[in-house]
Short mmCIF file of C-alpha atoms in Angstrom, two decimals:
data_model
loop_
_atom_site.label_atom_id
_atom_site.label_comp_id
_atom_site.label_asym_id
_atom_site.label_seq_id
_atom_site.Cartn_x
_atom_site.Cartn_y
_atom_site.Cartn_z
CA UNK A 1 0.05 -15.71 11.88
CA UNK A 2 3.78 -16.63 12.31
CA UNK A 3 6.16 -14.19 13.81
CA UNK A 4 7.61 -11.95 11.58
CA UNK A 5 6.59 -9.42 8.56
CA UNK A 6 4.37 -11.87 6.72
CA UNK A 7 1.38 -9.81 6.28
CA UNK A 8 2.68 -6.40 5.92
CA UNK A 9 5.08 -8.11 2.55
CA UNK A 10 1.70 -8.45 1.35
CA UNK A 11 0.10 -5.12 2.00
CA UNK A 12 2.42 -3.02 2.88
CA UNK A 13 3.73 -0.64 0.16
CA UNK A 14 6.53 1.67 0.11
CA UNK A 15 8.92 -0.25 3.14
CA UNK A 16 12.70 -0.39 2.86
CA UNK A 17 12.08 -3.93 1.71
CA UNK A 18 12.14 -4.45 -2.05
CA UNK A 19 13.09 -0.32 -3.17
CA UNK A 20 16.41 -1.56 -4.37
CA UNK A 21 15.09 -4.29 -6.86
CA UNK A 22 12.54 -1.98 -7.80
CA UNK A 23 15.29 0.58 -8.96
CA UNK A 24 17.29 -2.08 -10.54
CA UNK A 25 14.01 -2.76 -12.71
CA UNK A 26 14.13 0.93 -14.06
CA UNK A 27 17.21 0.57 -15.17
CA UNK A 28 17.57 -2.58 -16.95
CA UNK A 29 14.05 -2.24 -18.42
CA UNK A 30 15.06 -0.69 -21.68
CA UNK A 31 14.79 -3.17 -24.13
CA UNK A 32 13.14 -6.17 -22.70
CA UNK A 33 9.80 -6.12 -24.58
CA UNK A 34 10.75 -3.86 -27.63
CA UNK A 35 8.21 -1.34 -28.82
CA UNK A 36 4.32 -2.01 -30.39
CA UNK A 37 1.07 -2.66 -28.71
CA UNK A 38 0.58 -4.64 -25.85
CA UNK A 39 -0.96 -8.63 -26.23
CA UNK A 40 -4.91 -8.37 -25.89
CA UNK A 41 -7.20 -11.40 -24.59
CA UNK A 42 -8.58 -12.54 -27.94
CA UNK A 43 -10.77 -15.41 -27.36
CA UNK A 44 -14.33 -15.65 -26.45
CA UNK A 45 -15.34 -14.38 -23.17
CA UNK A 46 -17.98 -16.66 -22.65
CA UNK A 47 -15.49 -19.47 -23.20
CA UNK A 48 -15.59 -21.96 -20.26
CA UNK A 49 -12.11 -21.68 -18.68
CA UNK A 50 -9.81 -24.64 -18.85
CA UNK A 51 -6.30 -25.82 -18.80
CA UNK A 52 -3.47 -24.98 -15.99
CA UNK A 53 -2.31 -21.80 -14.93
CA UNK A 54 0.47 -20.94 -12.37
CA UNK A 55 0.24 -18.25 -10.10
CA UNK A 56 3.77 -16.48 -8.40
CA UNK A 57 3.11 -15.10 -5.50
CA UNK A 58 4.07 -15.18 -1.11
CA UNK A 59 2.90 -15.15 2.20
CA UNK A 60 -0.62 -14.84 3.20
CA UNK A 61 -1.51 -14.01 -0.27
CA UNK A 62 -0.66 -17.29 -1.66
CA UNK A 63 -2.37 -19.01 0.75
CA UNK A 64 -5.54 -17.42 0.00
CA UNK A 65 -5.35 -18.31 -3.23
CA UNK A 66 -4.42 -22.03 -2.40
CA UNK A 67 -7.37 -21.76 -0.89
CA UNK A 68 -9.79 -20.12 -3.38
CA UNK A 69 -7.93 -21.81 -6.33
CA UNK A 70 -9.91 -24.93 -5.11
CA UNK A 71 -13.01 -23.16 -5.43
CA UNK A 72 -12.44 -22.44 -8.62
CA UNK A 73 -11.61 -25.34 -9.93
CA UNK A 74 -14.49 -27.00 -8.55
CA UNK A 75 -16.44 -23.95 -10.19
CA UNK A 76 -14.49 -24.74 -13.77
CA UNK A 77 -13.92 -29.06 -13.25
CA UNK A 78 -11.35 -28.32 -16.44
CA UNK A 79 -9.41 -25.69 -15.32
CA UNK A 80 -6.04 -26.21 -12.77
CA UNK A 81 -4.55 -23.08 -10.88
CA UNK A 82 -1.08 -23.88 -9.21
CA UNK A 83 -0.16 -21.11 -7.07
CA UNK A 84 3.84 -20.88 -6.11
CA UNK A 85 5.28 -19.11 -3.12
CA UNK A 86 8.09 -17.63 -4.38
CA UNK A 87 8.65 -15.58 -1.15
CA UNK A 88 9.11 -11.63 -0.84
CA UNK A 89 12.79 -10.93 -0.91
CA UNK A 90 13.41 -12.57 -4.29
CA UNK A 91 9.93 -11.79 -5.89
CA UNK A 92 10.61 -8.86 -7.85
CA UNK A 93 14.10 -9.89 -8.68
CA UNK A 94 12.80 -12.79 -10.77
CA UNK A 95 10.04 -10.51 -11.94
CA UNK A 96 12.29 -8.54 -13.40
CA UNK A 97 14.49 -10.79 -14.98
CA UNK A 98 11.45 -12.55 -16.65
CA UNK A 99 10.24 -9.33 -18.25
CA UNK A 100 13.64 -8.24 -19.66
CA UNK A 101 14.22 -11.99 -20.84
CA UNK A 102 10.89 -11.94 -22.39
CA UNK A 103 10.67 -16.03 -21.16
CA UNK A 104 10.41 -17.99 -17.60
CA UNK A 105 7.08 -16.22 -16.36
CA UNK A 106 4.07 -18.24 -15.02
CA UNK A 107 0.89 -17.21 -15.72
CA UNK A 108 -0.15 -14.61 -13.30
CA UNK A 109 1.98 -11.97 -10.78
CA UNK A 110 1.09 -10.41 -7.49
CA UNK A 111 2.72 -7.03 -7.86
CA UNK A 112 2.05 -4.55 -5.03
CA UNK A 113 0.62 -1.53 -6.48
CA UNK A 114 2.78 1.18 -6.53
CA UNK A 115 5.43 -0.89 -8.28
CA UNK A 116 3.00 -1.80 -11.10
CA UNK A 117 3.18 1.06 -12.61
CA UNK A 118 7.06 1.14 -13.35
CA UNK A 119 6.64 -2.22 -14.99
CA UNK A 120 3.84 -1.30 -16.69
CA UNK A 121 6.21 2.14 -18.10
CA UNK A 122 9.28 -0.06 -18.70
CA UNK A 123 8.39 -3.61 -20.26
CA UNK A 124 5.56 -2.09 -22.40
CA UNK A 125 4.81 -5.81 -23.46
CA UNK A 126 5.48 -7.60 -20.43
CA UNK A 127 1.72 -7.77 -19.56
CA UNK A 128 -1.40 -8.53 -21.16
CA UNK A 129 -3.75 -5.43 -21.47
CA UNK A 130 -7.03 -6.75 -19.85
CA UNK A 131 -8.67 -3.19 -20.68
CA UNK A 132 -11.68 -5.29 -22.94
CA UNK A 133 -12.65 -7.16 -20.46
CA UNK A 134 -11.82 -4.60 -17.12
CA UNK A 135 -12.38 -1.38 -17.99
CA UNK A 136 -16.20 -2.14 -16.79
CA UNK A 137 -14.96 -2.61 -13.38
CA UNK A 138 -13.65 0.76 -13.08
CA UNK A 139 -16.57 1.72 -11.13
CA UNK A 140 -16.21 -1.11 -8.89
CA UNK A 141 -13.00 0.28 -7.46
CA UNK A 142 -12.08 3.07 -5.75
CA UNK A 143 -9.88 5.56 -7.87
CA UNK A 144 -6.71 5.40 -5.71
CA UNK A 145 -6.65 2.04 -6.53
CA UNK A 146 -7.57 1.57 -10.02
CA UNK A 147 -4.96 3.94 -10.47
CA UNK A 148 -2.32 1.26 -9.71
CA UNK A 149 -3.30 -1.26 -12.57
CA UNK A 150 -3.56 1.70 -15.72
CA UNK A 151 -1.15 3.39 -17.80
CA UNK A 152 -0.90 6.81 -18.78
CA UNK A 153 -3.43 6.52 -21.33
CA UNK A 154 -6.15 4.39 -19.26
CA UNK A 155 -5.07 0.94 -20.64
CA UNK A 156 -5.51 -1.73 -17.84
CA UNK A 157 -3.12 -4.30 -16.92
CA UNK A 158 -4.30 -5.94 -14.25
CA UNK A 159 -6.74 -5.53 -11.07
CA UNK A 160 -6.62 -4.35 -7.88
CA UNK A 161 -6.86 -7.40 -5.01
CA UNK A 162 -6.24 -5.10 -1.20
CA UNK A 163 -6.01 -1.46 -0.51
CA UNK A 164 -4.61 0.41 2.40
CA UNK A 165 -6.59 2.69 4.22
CA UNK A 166 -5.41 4.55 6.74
CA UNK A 167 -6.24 6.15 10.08
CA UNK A 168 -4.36 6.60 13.20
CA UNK A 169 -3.90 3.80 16.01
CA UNK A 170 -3.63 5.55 19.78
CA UNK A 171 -3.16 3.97 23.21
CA UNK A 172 -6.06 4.39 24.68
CA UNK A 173 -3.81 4.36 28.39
CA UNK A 174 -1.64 7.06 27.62
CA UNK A 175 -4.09 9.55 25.87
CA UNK A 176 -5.99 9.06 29.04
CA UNK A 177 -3.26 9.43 31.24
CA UNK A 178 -2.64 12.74 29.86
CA UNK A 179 -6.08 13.69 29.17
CA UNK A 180 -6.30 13.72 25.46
CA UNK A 181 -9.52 12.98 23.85
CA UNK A 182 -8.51 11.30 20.50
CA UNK A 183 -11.43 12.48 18.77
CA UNK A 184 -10.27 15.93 19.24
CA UNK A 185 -7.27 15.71 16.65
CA UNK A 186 -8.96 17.12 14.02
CA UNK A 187 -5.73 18.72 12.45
CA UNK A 188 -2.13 17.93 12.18
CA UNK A 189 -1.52 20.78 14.06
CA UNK A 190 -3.97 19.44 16.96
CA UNK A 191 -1.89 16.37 16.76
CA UNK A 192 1.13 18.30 17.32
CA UNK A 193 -0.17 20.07 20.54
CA UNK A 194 -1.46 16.76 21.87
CA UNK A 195 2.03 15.28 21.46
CA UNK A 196 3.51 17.76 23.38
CA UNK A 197 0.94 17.47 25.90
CA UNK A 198 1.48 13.54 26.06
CA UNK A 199 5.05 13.55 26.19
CA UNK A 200 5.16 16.20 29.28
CA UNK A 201 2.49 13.33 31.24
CA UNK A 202 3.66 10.05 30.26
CA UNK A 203 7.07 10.87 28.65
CA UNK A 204 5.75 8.67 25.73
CA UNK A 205 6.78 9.93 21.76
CA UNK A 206 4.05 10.22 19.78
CA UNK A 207 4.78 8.03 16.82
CA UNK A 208 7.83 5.82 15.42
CA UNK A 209 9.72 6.41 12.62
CA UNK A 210 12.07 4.54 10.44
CA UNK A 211 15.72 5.83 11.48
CA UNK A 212 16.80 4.77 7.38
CA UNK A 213 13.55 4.43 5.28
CA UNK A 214 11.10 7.12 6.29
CA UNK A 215 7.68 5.81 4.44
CA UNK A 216 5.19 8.83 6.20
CA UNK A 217 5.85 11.40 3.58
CA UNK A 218 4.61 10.14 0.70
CA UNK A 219 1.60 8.84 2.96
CA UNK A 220 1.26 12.61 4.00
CA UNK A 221 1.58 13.19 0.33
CA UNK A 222 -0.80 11.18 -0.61
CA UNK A 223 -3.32 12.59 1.50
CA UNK A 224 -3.07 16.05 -0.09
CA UNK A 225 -3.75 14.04 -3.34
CA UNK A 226 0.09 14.30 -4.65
CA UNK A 227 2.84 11.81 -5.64
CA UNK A 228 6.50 12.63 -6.80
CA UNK A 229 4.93 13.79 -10.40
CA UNK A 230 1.67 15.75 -11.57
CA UNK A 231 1.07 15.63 -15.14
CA UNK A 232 4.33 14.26 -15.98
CA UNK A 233 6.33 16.44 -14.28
CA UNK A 234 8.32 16.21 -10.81
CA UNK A 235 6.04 17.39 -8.44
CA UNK A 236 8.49 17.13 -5.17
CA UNK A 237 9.28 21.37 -4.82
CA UNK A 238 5.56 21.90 -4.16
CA UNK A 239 3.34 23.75 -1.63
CA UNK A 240 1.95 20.03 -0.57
CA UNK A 241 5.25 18.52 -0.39
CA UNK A 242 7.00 21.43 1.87
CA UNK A 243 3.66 21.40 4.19
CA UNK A 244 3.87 17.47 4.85
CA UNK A 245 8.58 17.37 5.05
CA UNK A 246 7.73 20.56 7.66
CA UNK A 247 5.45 18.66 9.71
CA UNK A 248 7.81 15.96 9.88
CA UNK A 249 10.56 18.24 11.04
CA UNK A 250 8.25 19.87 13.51
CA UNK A 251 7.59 16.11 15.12
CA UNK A 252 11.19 16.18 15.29
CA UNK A 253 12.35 19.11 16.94
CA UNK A 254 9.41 18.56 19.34
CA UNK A 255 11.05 15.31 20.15
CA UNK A 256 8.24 13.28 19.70
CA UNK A 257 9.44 10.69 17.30
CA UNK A 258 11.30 7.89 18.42
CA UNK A 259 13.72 6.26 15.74
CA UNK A 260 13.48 2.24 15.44
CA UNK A 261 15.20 0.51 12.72
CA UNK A 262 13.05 -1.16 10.35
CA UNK A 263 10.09 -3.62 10.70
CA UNK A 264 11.50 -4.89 13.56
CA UNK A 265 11.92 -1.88 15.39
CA UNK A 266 8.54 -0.77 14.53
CA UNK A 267 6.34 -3.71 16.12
CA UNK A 268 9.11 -4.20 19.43
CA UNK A 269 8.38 -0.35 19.61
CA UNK A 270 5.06 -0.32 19.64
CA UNK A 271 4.55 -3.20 21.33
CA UNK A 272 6.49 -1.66 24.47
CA UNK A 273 4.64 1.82 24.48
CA UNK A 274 7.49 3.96 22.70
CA UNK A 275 4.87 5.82 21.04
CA UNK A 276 1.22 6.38 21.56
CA UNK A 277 0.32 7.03 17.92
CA UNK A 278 0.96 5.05 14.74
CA UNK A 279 -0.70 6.76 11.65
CA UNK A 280 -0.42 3.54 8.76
CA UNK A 281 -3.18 1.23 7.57
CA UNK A 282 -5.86 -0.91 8.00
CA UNK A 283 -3.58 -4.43 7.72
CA UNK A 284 -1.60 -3.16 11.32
CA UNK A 285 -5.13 -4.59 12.82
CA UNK A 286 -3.45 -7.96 12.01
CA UNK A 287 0.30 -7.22 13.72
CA UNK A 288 -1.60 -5.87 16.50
CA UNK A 289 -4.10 -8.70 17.00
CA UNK A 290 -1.16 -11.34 16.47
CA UNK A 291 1.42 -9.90 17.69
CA UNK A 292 0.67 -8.20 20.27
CA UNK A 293 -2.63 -9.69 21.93
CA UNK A 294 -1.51 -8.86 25.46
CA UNK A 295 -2.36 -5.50 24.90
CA UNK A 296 -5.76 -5.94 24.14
CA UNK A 297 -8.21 -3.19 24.85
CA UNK A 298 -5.51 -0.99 24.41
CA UNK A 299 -5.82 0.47 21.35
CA UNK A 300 -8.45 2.64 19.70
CA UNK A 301 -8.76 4.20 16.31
CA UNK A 302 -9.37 7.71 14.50
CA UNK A 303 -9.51 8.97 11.31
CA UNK A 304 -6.01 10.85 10.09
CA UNK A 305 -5.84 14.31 11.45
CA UNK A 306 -6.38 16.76 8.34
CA UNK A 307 -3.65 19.30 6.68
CA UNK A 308 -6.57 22.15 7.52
CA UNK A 309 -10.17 21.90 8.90
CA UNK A 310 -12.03 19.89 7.35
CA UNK A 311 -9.49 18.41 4.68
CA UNK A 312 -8.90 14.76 3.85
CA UNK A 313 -8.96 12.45 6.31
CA UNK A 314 -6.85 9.55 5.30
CA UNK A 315 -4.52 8.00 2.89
CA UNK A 316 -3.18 4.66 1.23
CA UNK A 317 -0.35 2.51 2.43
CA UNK A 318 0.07 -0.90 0.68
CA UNK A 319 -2.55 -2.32 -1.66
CA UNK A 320 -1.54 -5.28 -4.67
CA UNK A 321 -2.69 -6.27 -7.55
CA UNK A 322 -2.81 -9.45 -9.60
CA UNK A 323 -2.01 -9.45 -13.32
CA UNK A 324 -1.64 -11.43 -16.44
CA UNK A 325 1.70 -11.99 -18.04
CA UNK A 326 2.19 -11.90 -22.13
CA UNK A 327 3.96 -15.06 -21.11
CA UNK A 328 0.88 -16.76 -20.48
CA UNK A 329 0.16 -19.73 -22.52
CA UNK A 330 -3.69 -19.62 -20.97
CA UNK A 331 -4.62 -15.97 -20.99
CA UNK A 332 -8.18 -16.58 -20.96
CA UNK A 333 -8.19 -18.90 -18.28
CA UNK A 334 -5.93 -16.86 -16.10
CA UNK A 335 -8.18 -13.66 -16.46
CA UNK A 336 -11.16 -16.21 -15.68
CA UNK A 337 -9.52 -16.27 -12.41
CA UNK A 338 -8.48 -13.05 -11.96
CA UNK A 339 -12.32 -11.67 -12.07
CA UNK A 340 -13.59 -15.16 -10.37
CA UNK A 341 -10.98 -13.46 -6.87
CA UNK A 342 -10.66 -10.07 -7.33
CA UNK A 343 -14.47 -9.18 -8.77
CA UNK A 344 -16.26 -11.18 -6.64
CA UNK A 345 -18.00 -9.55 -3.15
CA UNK A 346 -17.73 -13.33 -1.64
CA UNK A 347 -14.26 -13.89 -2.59
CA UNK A 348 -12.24 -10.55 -1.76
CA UNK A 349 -14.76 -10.74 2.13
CA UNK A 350 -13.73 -14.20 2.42
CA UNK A 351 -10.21 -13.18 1.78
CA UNK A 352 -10.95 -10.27 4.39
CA UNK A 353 -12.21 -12.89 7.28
CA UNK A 354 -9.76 -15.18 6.41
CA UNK A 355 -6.22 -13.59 5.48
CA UNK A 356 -6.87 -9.93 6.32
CA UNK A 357 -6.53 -8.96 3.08
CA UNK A 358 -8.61 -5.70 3.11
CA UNK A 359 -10.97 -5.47 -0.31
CA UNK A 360 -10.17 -3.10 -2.88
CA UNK A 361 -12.91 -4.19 -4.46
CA UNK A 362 -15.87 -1.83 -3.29
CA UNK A 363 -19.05 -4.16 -3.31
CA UNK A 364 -17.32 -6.12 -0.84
CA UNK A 365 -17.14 -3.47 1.83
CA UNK A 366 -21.06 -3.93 2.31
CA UNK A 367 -20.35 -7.21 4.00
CA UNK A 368 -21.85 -8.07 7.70
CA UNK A 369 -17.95 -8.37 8.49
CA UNK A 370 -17.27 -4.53 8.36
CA UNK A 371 -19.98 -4.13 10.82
CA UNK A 372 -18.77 -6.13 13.75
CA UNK A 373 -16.99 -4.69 16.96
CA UNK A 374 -13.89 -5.69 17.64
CA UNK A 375 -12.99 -6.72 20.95
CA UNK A 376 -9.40 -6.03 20.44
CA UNK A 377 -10.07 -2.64 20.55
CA UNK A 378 -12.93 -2.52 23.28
CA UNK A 379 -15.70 -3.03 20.85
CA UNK A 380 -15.00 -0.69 18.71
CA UNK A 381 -16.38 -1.01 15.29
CA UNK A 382 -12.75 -0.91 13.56
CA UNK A 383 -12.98 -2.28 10.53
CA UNK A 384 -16.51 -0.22 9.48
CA UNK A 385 -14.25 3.22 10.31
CA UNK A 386 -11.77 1.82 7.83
CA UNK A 387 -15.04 0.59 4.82
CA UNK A 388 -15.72 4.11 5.44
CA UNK A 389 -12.61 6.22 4.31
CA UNK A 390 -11.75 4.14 1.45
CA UNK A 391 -13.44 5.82 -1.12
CA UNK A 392 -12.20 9.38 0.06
CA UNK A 393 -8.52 8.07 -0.15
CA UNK A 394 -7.08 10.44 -3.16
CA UNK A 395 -6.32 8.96 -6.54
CA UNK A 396 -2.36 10.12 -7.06
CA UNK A 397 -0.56 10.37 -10.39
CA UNK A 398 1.83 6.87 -11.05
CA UNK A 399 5.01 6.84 -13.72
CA UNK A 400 7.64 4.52 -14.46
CA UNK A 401 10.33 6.93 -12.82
CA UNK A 402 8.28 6.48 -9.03
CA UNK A 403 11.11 4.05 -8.22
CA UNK A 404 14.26 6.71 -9.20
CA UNK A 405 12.39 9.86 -8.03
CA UNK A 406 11.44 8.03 -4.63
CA UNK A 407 15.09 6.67 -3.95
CA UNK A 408 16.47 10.65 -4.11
CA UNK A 409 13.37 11.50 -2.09
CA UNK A 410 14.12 9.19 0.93
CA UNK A 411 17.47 11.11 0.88
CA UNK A 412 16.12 14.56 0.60
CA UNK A 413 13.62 13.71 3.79
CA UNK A 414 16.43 11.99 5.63
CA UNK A 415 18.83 15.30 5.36
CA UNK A 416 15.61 16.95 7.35
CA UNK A 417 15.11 14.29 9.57
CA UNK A 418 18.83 13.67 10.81
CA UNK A 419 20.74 16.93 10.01
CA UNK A 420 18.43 19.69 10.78
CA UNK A 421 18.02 20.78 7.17
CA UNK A 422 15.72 23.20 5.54
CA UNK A 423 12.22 20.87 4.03
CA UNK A 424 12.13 24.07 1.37
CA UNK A 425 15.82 23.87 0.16
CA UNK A 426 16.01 20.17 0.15
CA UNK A 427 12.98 19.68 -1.70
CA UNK A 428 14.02 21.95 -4.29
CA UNK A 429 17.35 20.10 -4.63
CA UNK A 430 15.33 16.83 -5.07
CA UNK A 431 13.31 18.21 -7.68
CA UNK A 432 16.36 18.99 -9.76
CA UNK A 433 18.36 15.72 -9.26
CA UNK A 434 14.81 14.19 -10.30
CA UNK A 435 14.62 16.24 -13.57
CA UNK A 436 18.13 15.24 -14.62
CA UNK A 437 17.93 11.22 -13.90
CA UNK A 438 14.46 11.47 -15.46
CA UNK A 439 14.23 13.83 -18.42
CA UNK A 440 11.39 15.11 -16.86
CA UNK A 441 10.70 19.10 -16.36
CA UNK A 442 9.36 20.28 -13.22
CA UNK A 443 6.29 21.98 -11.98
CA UNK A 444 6.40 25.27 -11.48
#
């Protein structure tokens, strides 16, 4: 892989990159599909699948679909899938502008998953509903992530393609140089005592942080099975929320988080032993292999430390999904393809080997791949750990106000992070400026 944050545009879900488009979507999608029922695939399903479909999409993603597209057509000698890099920066942007025009859409979208769900909310008509010929895969999938492609009501618009699992990468050096055992950090509060300890040995931070776009809270929220809202209502004021903003602001005052800016800042710092720790997903296996391959046999991997003994250990960051616009002049064909990547325990492995694009699709987990060691990290059997947690990640609640309620979040946890401020009164204060630019009522 290239230099740069190719792989992580594909996986990685909730970076600075793309949150402003995302908001501009909320608020221009009133009015770009009008109200009614979503289009339905309404031709045969045994129909053999023919004609040309294009495919918007970027990065590694596209290739692997350059790739398998060929397959397919071999598979279906009538059919003809182009697949256009539009690139990240611009992607949702044009997505956006297509829905609320209502034309100039191919066939198929990669959307990452937690920004399905806002489209889904706004341009009720944007998207085909696949739930006739999907909701049979439900069990295929593991909840967190089906929860990205349905509504509120269990319709499905599209399927999941990679998930996000996530555990916690150490330096193997400094936890020995301080005498940490990694498997020890059962709890977040074992994982603040061991960052203490580490800091006084090496005078290494334990993790990195974005000094603008903190993503770790909703990750910690996440893994206490919460998002901004729980049953429709704005769920940032809550028990979950304060425990995950205080252990933030404990890291802080401990002065074991070093600030980077950005993407940038993240793999430079990492890659010159700022921190010891970074708690994200199962795609950093690929910045770490590529980018940083002189530190190899470095790193080792744990599951998350837990809120309390014996809680959750783990959480999503990233995932996308592929889905069918109303736009489509080949529905059929283009949900032919959909099923022949996404559904397919050859297909979403090969895309594993090939692109690290880690499965969400479950059957695909039981491949010889997940079993292998990985020298990179002394042997260790990396990518089996990760197959493992998967299906414990929680399932969280997704609206078409995650966009809004996340922007005044980011501020709320940056007020805490910067200034000192109280995780209990900002939270609260979130909550509220949530309920107004929403409509929504709050738990509680």
């Amino acid at each position: 892989m290239n230099k740069g944050p190719s792989r992580r545009r594909v996986l990685s879900a909730g970076l600075a990159a793309g949150a402003s488009l995302m908001a501009g979507a909320t608020g221009c999608a009133t009015g770009g599909t009008g109200p009614g029922n979503a289009k339905q695939l309404a031709g045969d399903p045994g129909a053999t699948a023919s004609g040309k479909i294009t495919i918007w999409s970027w990065d590694v993603a596209a290739k692997a679909m350059q790739r398998l597209g060929k397959a397919f057509e071999q598979a279906h000698p009538g059919a003809t899938v182009e697949v256009v890099d539009i690139g990240y920066d611009n992607a949702y942007d044009k997505i956006t502008v297509g829905l609320g025009a209502g034309s100039g859409l191919p066939d198929i979208l990669t959307v990452e998953g937690h920004k399905l769900t806002t489209y889904i909310g706004n341009f009720p008509n944007g998207l085909v509903d696949l739930t006739g010929r999907a909701a049979n895969l439900k069990s295929q999938y593991a909840e967190a992530s089906w929860r990205t492609v349905t509504d509120h009501q269990g319709k499905v618009f599209g399927l999941p393609w990679d998930s996000g699992p996530c555990a916690l990468f150490y330096r193997r050096d400094h936890f020995e140089q301080a005498g940490i055992d990694p498997a020890g950090l059962a709890t977040w509060d074992d994982y603040l005592t061991a960052g203490t300890t580490l800091k006084a040995a090496t005078g290494k931070k334990l993790l990195i942080l974005d000094s603008k776009q903190d993503t770790f809270f909703s990750q910690l929220l996440q893994q206490q099975g919460q998002s901004w809202f729980t049953d429709g209502k704005v769920a940032v004021a809550t028990p979950a929320a304060e425990r995950a903003l205080t252990l933030l602001k404990q890291l802080v005052d401990r002065d074991l988080v070093d600030f980077e800016s950005g993407w940038d800042g993240l793999v430079s710092g990492t890659h010159d032993g700022k921190a010891a720790t970074t708690p994200t997903a199962a795609w950093w296996d690929g910045t770490l292999t590529a980018e940083m391959a002189d530190l190899s046999g470095e790193f080792g991997v744990v599951p998350l430390p837990a809120f309390t003994p014996g809680g959750t250990r783990t959480s999503n960051s990233g995932g996308s999904t592929l889905c069918v616009t109303a736009q489509s002049r080949n529905p059929e064909t283009a949900w032919a393809f959909l099923s022949f990547l996404l559904a397919d325990k050859a297909n979403q492995a090969s895309m594993m080997r090939h692109e690290g694009l880690f499965p969400a699709y479950l059957p695909a987990l039981d491949d010889p791949y997940f079993q292998q060691p990985a020298p990179y990290y002394g042997g260790q059997q990396t990518m089996r750990l990760f197959a493992g947690l998967v299906r414990a990640i929680p399932g969280i609640e997704r609206t078409a106000d995650d966009s809004k309620a996340g922007d005044i979040v980011t501020t709320a946890v940056n007020q805490v992070l910067h200034n000192g401020a109280d995780p209990g009164t900002v939270l609260r204060s979130a909550a509220r400026q949530i309920a107004t630019a929403t409509g929504r009522q709050t738990v509680g």
